XYZ file of C-alpha atoms in Angstrom:
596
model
C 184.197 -168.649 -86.624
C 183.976 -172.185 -85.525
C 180.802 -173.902 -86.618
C 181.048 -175.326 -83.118
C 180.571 -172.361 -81.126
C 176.753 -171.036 -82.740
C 175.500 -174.630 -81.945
C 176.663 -173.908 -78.250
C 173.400 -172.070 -77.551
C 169.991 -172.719 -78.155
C 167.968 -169.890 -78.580
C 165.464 -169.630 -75.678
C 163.113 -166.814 -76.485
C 161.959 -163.854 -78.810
C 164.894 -161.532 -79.459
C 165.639 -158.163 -81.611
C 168.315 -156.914 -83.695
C 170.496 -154.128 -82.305
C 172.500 -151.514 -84.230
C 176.027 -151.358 -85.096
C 177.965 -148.560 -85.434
C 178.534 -147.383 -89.153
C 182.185 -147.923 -90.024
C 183.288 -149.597 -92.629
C 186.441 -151.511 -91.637
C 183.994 -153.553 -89.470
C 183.588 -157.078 -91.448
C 180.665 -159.537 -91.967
C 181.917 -161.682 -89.467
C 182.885 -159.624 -86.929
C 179.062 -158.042 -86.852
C 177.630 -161.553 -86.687
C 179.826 -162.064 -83.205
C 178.926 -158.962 -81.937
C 175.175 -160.118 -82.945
C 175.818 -163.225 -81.304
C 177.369 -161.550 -78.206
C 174.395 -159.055 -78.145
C 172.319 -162.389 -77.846
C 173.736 -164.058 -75.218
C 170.610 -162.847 -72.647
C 168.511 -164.928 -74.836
C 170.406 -167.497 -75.350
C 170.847 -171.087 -73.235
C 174.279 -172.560 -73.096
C 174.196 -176.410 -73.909
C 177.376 -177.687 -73.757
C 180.245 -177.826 -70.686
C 183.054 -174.704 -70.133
C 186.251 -176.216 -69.579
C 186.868 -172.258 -67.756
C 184.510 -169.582 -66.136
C 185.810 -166.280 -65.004
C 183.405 -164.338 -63.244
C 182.991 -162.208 -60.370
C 184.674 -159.138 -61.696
C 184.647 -156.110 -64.096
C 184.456 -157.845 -67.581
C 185.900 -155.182 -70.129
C 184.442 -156.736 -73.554
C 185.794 -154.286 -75.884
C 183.564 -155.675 -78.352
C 182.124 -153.397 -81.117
C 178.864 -152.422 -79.031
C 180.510 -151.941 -76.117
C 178.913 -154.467 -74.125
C 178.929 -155.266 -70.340
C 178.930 -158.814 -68.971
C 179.511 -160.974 -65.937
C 180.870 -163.813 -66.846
C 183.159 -165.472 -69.733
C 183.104 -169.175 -70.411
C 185.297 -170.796 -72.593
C 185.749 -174.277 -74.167
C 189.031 -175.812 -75.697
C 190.171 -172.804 -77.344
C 187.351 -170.266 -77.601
C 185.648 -168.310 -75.936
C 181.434 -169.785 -76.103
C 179.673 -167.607 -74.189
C 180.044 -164.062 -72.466
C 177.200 -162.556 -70.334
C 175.158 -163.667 -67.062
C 176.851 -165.412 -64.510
C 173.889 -167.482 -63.683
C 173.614 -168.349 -67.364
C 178.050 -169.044 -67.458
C 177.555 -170.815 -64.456
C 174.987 -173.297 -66.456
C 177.885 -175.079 -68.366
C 179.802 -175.914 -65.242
C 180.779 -179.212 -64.910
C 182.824 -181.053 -61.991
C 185.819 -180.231 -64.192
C 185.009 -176.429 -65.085
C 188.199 -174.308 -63.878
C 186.143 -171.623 -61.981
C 188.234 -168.206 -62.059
C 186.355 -165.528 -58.991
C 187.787 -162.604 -60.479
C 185.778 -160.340 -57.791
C 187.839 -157.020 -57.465
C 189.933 -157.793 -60.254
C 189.498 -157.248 -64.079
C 188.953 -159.286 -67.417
C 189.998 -158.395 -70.574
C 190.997 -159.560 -74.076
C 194.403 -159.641 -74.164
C 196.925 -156.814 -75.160
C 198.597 -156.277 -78.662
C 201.546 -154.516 -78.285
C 201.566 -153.282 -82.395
C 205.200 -151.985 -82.648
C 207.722 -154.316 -80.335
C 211.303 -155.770 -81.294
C 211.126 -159.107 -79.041
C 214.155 -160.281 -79.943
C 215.989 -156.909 -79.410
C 213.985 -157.647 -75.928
C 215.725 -160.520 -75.368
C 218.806 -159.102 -75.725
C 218.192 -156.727 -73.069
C 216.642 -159.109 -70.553
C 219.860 -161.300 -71.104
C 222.533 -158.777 -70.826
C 223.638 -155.536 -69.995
C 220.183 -153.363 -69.528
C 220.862 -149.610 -68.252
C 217.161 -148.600 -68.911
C 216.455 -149.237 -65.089
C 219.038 -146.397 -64.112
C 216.919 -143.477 -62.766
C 219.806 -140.952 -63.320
C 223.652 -141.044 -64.450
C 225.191 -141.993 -61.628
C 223.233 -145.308 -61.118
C 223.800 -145.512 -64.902
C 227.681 -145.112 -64.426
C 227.692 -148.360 -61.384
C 225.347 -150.650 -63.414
C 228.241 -150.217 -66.437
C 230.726 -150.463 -64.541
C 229.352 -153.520 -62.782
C 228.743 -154.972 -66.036
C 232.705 -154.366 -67.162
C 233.739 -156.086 -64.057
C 231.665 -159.052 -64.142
C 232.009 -160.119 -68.334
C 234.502 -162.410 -69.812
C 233.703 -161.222 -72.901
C 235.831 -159.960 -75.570
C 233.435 -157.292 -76.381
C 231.636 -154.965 -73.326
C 227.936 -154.336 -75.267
C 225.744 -152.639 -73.056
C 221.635 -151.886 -74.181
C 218.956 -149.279 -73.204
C 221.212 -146.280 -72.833
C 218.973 -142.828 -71.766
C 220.984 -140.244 -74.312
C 218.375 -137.425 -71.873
C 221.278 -138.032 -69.447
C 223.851 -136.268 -71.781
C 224.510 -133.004 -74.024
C 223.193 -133.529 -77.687
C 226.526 -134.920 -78.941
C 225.649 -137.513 -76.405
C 228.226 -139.292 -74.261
C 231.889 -138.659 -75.238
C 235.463 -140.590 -75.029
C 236.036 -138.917 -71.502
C 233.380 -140.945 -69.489
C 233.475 -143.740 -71.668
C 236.875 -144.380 -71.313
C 236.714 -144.016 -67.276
C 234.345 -147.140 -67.512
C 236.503 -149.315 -69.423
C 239.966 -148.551 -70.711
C 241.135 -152.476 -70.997
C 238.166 -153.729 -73.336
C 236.009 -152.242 -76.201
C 232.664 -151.367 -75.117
C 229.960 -150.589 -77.271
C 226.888 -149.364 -75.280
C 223.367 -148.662 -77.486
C 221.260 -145.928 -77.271
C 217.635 -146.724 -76.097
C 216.289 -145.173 -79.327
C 218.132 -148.046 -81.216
C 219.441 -144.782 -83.496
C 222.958 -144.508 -81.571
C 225.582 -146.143 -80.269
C 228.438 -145.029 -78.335
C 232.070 -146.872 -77.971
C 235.235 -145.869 -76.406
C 238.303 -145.443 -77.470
C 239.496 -149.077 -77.649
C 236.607 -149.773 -79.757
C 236.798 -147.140 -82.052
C 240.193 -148.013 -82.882
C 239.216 -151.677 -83.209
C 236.782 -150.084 -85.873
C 239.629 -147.455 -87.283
C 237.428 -145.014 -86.891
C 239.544 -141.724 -86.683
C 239.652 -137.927 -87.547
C 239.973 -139.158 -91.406
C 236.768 -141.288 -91.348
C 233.857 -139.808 -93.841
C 230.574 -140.469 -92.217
C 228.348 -142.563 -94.179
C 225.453 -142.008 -96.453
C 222.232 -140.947 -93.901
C 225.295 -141.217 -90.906
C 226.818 -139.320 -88.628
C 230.470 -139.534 -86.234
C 230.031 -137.359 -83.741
C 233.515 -135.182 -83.528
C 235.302 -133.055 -80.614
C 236.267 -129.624 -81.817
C 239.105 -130.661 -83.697
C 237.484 -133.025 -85.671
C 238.011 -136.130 -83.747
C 235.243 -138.753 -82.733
C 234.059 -138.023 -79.866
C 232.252 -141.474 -78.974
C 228.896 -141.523 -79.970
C 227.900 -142.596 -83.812
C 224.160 -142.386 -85.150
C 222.083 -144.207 -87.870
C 224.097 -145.640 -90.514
C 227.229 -145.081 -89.041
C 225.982 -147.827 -86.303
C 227.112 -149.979 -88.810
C 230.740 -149.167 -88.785
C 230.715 -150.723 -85.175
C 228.259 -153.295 -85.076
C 229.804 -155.210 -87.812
C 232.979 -155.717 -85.474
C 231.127 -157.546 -82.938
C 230.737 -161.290 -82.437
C 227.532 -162.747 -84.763
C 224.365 -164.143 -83.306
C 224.084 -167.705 -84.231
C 220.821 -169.597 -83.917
C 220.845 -170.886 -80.965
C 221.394 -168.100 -79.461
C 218.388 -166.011 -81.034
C 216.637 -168.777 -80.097
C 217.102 -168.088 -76.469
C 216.671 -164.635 -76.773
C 213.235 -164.695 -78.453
C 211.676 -167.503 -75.739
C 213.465 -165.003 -73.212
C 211.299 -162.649 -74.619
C 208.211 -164.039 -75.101
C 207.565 -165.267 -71.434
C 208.598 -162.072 -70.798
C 205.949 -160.252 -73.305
C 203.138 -162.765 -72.289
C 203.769 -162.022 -68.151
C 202.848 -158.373 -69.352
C 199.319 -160.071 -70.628
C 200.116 -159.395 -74.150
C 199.112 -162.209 -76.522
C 199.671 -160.863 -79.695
C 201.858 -158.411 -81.618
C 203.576 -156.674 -84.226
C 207.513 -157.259 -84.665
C 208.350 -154.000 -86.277
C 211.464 -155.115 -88.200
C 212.366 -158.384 -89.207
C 214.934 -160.361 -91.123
C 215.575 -164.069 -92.539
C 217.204 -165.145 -89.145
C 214.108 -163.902 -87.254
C 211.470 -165.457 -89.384
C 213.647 -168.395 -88.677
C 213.735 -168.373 -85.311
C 210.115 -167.527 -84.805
C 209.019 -171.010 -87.032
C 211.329 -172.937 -85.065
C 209.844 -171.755 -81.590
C 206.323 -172.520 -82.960
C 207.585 -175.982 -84.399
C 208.571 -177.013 -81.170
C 204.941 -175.436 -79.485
C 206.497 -172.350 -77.574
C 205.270 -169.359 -79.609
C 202.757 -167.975 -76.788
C 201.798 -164.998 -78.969
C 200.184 -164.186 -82.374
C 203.146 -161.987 -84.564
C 202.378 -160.611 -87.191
C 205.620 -158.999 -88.617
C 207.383 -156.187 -90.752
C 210.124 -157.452 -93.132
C 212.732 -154.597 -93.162
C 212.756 -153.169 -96.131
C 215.991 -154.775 -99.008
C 216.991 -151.652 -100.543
C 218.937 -149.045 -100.133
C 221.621 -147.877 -97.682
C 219.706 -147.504 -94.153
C 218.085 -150.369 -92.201
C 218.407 -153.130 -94.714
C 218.599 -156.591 -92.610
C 219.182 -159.091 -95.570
C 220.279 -159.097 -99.526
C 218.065 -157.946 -102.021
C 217.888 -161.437 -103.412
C 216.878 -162.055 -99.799
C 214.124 -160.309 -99.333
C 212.367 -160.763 -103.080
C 212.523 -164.604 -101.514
C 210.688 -163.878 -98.361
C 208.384 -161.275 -100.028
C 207.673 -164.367 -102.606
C 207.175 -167.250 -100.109
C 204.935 -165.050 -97.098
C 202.179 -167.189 -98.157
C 204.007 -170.543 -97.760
C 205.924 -168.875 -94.285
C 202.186 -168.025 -92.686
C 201.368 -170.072 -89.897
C 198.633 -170.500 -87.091
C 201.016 -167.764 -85.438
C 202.914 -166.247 -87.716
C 202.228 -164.098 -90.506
C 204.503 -162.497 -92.504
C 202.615 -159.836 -94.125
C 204.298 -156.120 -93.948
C 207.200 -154.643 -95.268
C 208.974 -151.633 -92.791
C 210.038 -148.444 -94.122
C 211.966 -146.008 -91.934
C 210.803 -142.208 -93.052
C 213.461 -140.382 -91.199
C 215.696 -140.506 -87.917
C 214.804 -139.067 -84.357
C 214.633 -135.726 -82.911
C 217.839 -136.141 -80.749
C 219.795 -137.095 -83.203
C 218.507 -134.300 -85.418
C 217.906 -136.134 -88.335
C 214.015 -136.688 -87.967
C 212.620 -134.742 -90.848
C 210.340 -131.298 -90.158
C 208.306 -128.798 -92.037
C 210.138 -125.906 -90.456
C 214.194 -125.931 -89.329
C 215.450 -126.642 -86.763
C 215.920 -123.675 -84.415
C 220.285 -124.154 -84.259
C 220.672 -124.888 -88.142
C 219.414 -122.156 -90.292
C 217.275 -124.006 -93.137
C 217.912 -127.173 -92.043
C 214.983 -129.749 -91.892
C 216.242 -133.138 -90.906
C 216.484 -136.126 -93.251
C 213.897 -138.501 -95.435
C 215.202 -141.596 -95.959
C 213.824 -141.614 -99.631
C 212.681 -138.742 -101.872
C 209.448 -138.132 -102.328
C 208.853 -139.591 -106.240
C 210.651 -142.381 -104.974
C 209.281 -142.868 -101.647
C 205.744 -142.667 -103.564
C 207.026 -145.504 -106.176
C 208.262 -147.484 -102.864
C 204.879 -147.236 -101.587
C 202.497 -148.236 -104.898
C 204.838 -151.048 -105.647
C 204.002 -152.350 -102.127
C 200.246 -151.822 -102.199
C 200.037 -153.230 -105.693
C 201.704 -156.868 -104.382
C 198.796 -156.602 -101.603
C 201.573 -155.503 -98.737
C 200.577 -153.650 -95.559
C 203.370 -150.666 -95.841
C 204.442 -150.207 -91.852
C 207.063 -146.978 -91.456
C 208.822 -145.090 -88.630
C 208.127 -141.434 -89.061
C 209.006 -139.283 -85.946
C 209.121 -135.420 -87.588
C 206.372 -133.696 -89.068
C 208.054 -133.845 -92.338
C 208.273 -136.907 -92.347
C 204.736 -138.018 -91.401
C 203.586 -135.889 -94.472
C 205.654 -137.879 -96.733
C 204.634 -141.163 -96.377
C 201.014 -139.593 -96.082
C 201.392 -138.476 -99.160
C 202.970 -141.318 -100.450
C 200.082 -143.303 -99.538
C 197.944 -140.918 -100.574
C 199.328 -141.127 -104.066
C 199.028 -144.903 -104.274
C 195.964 -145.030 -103.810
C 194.423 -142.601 -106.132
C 196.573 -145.007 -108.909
C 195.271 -148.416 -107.147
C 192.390 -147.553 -105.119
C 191.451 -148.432 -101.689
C 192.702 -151.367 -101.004
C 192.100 -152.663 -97.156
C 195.501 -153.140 -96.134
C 195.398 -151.071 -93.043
C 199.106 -149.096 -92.877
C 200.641 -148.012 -90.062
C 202.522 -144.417 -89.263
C 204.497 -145.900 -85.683
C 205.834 -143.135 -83.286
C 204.231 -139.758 -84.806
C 206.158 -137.406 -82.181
C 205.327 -134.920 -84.277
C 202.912 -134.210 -86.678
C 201.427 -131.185 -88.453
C 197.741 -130.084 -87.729
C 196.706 -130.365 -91.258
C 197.499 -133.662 -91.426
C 195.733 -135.225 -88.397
C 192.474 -135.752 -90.188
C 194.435 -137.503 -92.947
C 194.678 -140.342 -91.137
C 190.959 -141.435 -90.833
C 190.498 -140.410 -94.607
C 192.812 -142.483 -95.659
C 192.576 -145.397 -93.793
C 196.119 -145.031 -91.989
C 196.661 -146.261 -88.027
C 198.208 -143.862 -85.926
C 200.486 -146.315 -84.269
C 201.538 -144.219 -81.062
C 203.951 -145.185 -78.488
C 202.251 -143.316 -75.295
C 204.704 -143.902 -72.866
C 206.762 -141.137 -74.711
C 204.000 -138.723 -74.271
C 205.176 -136.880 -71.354
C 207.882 -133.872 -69.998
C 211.043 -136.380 -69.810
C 214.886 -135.086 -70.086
C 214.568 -136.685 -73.570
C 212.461 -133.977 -75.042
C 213.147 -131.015 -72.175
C 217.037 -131.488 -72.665
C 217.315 -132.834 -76.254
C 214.418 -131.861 -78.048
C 213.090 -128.032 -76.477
C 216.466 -126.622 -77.569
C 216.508 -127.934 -81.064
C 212.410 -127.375 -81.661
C 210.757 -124.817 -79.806
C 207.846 -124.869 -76.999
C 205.032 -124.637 -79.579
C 206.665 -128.052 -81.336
C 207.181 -129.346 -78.187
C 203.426 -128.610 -77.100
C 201.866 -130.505 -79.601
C 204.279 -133.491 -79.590
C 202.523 -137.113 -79.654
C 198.955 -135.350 -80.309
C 196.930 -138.798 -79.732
C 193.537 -137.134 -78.935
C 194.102 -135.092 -81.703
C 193.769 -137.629 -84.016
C 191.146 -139.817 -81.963
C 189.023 -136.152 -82.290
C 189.620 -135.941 -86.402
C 188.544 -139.874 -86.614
C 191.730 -141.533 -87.640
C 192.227 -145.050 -85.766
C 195.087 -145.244 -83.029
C 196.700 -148.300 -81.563
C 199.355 -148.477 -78.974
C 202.836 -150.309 -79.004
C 205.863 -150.170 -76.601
C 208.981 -150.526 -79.364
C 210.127 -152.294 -76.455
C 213.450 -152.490 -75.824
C 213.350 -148.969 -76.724
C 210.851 -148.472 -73.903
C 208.688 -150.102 -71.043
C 206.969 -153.261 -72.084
C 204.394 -153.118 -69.988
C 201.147 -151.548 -72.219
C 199.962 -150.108 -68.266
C 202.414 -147.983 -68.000
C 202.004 -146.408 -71.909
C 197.781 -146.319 -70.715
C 198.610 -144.251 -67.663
C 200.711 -141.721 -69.913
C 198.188 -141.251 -72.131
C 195.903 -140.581 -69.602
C 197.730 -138.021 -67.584
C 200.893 -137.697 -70.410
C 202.763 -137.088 -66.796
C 205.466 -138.815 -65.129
C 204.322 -142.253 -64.575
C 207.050 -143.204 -61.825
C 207.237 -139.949 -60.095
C 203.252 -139.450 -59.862
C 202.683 -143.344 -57.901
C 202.404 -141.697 -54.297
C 200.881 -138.489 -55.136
C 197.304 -137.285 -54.345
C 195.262 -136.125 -56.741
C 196.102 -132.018 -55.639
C 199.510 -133.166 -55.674
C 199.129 -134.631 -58.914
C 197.556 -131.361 -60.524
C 201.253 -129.890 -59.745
C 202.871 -132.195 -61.881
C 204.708 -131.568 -65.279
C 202.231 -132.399 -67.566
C 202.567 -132.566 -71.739
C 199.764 -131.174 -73.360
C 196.724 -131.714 -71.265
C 194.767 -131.481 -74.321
C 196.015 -134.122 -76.000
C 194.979 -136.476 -72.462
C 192.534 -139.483 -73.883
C 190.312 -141.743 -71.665
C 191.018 -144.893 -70.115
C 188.540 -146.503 -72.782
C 190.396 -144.961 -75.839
C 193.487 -146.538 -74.773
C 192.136 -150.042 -73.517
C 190.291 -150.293 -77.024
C 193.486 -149.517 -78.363
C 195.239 -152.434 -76.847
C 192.488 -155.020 -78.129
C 190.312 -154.311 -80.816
C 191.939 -151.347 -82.335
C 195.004 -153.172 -83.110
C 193.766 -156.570 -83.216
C 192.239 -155.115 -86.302
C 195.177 -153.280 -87.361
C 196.950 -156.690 -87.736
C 194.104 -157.828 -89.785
C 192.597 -160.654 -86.996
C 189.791 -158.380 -85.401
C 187.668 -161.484 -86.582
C 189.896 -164.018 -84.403
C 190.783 -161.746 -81.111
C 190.917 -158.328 -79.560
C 187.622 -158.798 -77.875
C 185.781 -160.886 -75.537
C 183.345 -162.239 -77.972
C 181.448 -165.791 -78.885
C 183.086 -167.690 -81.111
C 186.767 -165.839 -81.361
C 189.727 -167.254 -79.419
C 190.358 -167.155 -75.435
C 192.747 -164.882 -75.333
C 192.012 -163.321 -72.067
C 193.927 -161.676 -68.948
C 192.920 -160.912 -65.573
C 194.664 -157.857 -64.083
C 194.824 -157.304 -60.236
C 192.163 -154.329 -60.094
C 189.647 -152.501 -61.702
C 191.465 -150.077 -63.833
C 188.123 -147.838 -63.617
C 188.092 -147.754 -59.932
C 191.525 -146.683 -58.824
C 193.216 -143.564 -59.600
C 195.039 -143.056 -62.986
C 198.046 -142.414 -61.354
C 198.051 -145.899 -59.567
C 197.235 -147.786 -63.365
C 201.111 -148.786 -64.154
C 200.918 -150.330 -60.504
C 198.196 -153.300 -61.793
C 199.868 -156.375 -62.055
C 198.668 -159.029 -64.767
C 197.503 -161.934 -62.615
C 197.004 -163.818 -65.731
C 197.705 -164.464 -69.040
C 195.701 -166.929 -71.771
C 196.078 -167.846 -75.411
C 193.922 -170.062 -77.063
C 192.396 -170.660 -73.796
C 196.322 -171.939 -72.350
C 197.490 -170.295 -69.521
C 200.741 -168.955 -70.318
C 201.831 -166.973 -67.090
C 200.418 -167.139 -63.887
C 201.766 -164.494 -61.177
C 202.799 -165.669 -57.960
């Protein structure tokens, strides 16, 4: 905390000590800001705001759950949060006043699982994740074919809930583009599917073995039928035109303004590589990183989701100290556990309801899954995985589990991202052993993605306790909330309205609240509060990312990163929350978007 901001305020009159909750991840320094926060009736400001925002519902999310009035902030804190008549006493001729009356303040959002420069991809070419159904999926392609000059066709954000579980096959694929290859990737970022041209680009053919932890999807005669999943991803992608610099360059900036119009001012790249890292410290250098990343370097070993060589990443692992910055911090290494439910190779406890005895696939076995693990937490690592199946939740739990009974409890704050499934036994894990339930919400509902794909292959009573965030809110494990955008929506409104109502969150926007009571819902009793998820957003994953001492909540002394949404999230109905636009957007007290 900046010595600057405690000799803002001059203490004015007798005051008490107040409680603070009993949990031990809270720091030292984060309990002397709340203190300080908790003081701020008593206190008298002394020095001049460069920005008050008042006038509005201030959302603190600070550890005692404060309420306040008004937010000042100087250079690049934030110096005082309470009265408005006591803000108001550090205006100055030049004080930016903000009237937020009607509207609503917050700290800003941390998306903690988000590819950005996967993002950027998607913002800058062929994105099919608008298409509402297959036909409008079918014009966007073909729109695409018609207008590139490209040698390849490579299309992003394709919804595999439109197709049959082989996904889309050589026969539709072909009727979009039978001059060019195209090469069109699954919105789950575990699929791909080319036509014909392309596969034979690739030589891909009846004779082709799939790869280790990969799969060719075949006709009944043994032929590829279009689509290719996890490994075998590689077998295409390697025939497509390299990303140079420049050009990830432009992607991530395409992404960031992009992330930061969504008020998110901080978050956690979920898989990263040399080029990334590179591209990220050349954005900063040149004063354009408008977020706080802290990031996942993919794991260098083995056959599945390895970015660079091994040589590689020992190098990065080695110099994270040196590669830290004011806005970067390399600091986590990303394990994938298993696959996804739709492709069938997410790992369960019990079969799979088609495949007698057949439970998915771990990336790693167990003894050497737990070995992965305790080598990471004894180099100080935060271990971040993708586990979707039950099975493969219990794995790394146990893997973590194991570690830590050899090195103890080390405060390095792992996270489990996507949890679609997890077993009931396991959900009070999580708080007793220190893991974050990294959820993405927005997946939390009755879609053709788990009605189509997933019912079939699971079962209702899997299917009824899919995503099971109150669950493990009720058991006392620690959830934060990410978008893997592009996999999904960006914007963190949308993923809080799920979780609210785990409904529909385009279909409900015009319904009444009998209306709404008709729709599909996913588990009702796994529906959280608007709180839980706002908290989250800020504090509960600014901590995650180990900088609950710098941001995540509207506190004296930690950096002005604040939005201002359009409304009061806790006065409109839930069902309107992914309609709230982000009016604004500040880091380090900066405004970095600004909607018109």
């Amino acid at each position: 905390m900046r010595q600057e901001s405690v000799n803002s305020y001059k203490v004015k009159g007798i005051y008490s000590m107040t409680s603070f909750p009993n949990r031990s991840r809270i720091s030292n320094t984060t309990k002397t800001l709340c203190f300080l926060g908790f003081l701020n009736v008593f206190l008298e400001p002394s020095e001049a705001a460069d920005i008050i925002i008042s006038g509005g519902h201030i959302f603190t999310a600070d550890e005692n759950y404060s309420s306040a009035e008004a937010v000042a902030v100087q250079g690049n804190s934030i110096v005082f949060v309470g009265s408005e008549k006591q803000a108001m006493a550090l205006r100055r001729p030049e004080t930016q006043i903000i009237d937020a009356q009607g509207k609503m303040v917050l700290p800003g959002f941390h998306d903690a699982h988000i590819h950005p420069i996967l993002g950027g991809r998607s913002l800058l070419g062929c994105d099919l994740s608008i298409a509402p159904d297959l036909q409008a999926l079918t014009l966007i392609l073909k729109s695409c074919v018609a207008s590139s000059n490209n040698t390849w066709i490579v299309a992003e954000g394709l919804n595999l809930g439109f197709f049959p579980p082989s996904g889309p096959t050589l026969p539709w694929l072909d009727q979009i583009s039978d001059t060019k290859p195209l090469l069109v990737r699954a919105s789950d970022g575990h699929a791909i599917s080319v036509n014909s041209i392309g596969l034979a680009l690739a030589k891909i053919d009846k004779d082709t073995i799939d790869p280790p932890a990969g799969l060719i999807e075949r006709d009944y005669s043994g032929n590829p039928s279009g689509t290719l999943r996890e490994s075998a991803i590689e077998l295409l992608e390697t025939k497509l035109p390299k990303t140079n610099e420049n050009q990830r360059i432009t992607l991530l900036l395409a992404a960031i303004k992009e992330i930061n119009s969504f008020g998110i001012t901080s978050i956690f790249d979920a898989w990263v590589g040399s080029k990334d890292i590179a591209a990220y410290r050349t954005v900063e250098a040149n004063g354009q990183l408008s977020l706080r990343v802290r990031a996942a370097l993919a794991y260098g070993y083995g056959d599945l989701f390895v970015i660079d060589s091994t040589d590689t990443y020992e190098s990065l692992l080695a110099d994270r100290v040196k590669l830290k910055s004011e806005r970067f911090n390399l600091a986590a290494v990303k394990l994938f556990i298993d696959g996804v439910l739709e492709g069938e190779t997410a790992a369960l406890l019990s079969p799979y309801l088609h495949k007698k005895g057949y439970r998915g696939e771990i990336t790693y076995d167990q003894s050497q899954l737990n070995k992965i693990v305790a080598d990471l937490i004894d180099s100080d690592l935060q271990v971040y995985t993708h586990a979707i199946g039950d099975g493969g939740v219990r794995a790394i739990l146990d893997a973590v589990e194991n570690a830590q009974s050899i090195s103890g409890g080390k405060d390095l704050r792992h996270h489990v991202s996507h949890l679609q499934l997890i077993h009931p036994d396991d959900y009070k894990r999580f708080g007793e052993l220190g893991i974050v339930a990294n959820f993405q919400a927005l997946w939390a509902l009755p879609d053709e993605w788990i009605i189509n794909l997933n019912l079939p292959v699971v079962g209702i009573d899997r299917v009824n306790r899919m995503y099971p965030i109150a669950s493990i809110v009720r058991s006392g494990g620690t959830i934060v909330g990410g978008s893997d955008w592009n996999v999904s929506s960006l914007n963190p409104l949308d993923a809080i309205e799920v979780a609210l109502l785990r409904q529909d969150w385009k279909a409900n926007d015009k319904l009444d609240n009998v209306s709404l009571s008709q729709l599909d819902v996913l588990n009702h009793r796994e529906r959280v509060n608007l709180e839980t998820m706002l908290r989250a957003y800020t504090i509960n994953a600014a901590w995650s990312m180990h900088q609950e001492n710098l941001t995540g909540s509207l506190t004296p002394g930690k950096r002005a990163d604040i939005i201002v949404l359009s409304d009061d999230l806790f006065e409109i109905p839930p069902q309107h929350i992914s309609q709230v636009v982000v009016e604004r957007t500040m880091i380090d007290g900066i405004q970095v978007y600004r909607h018109e």
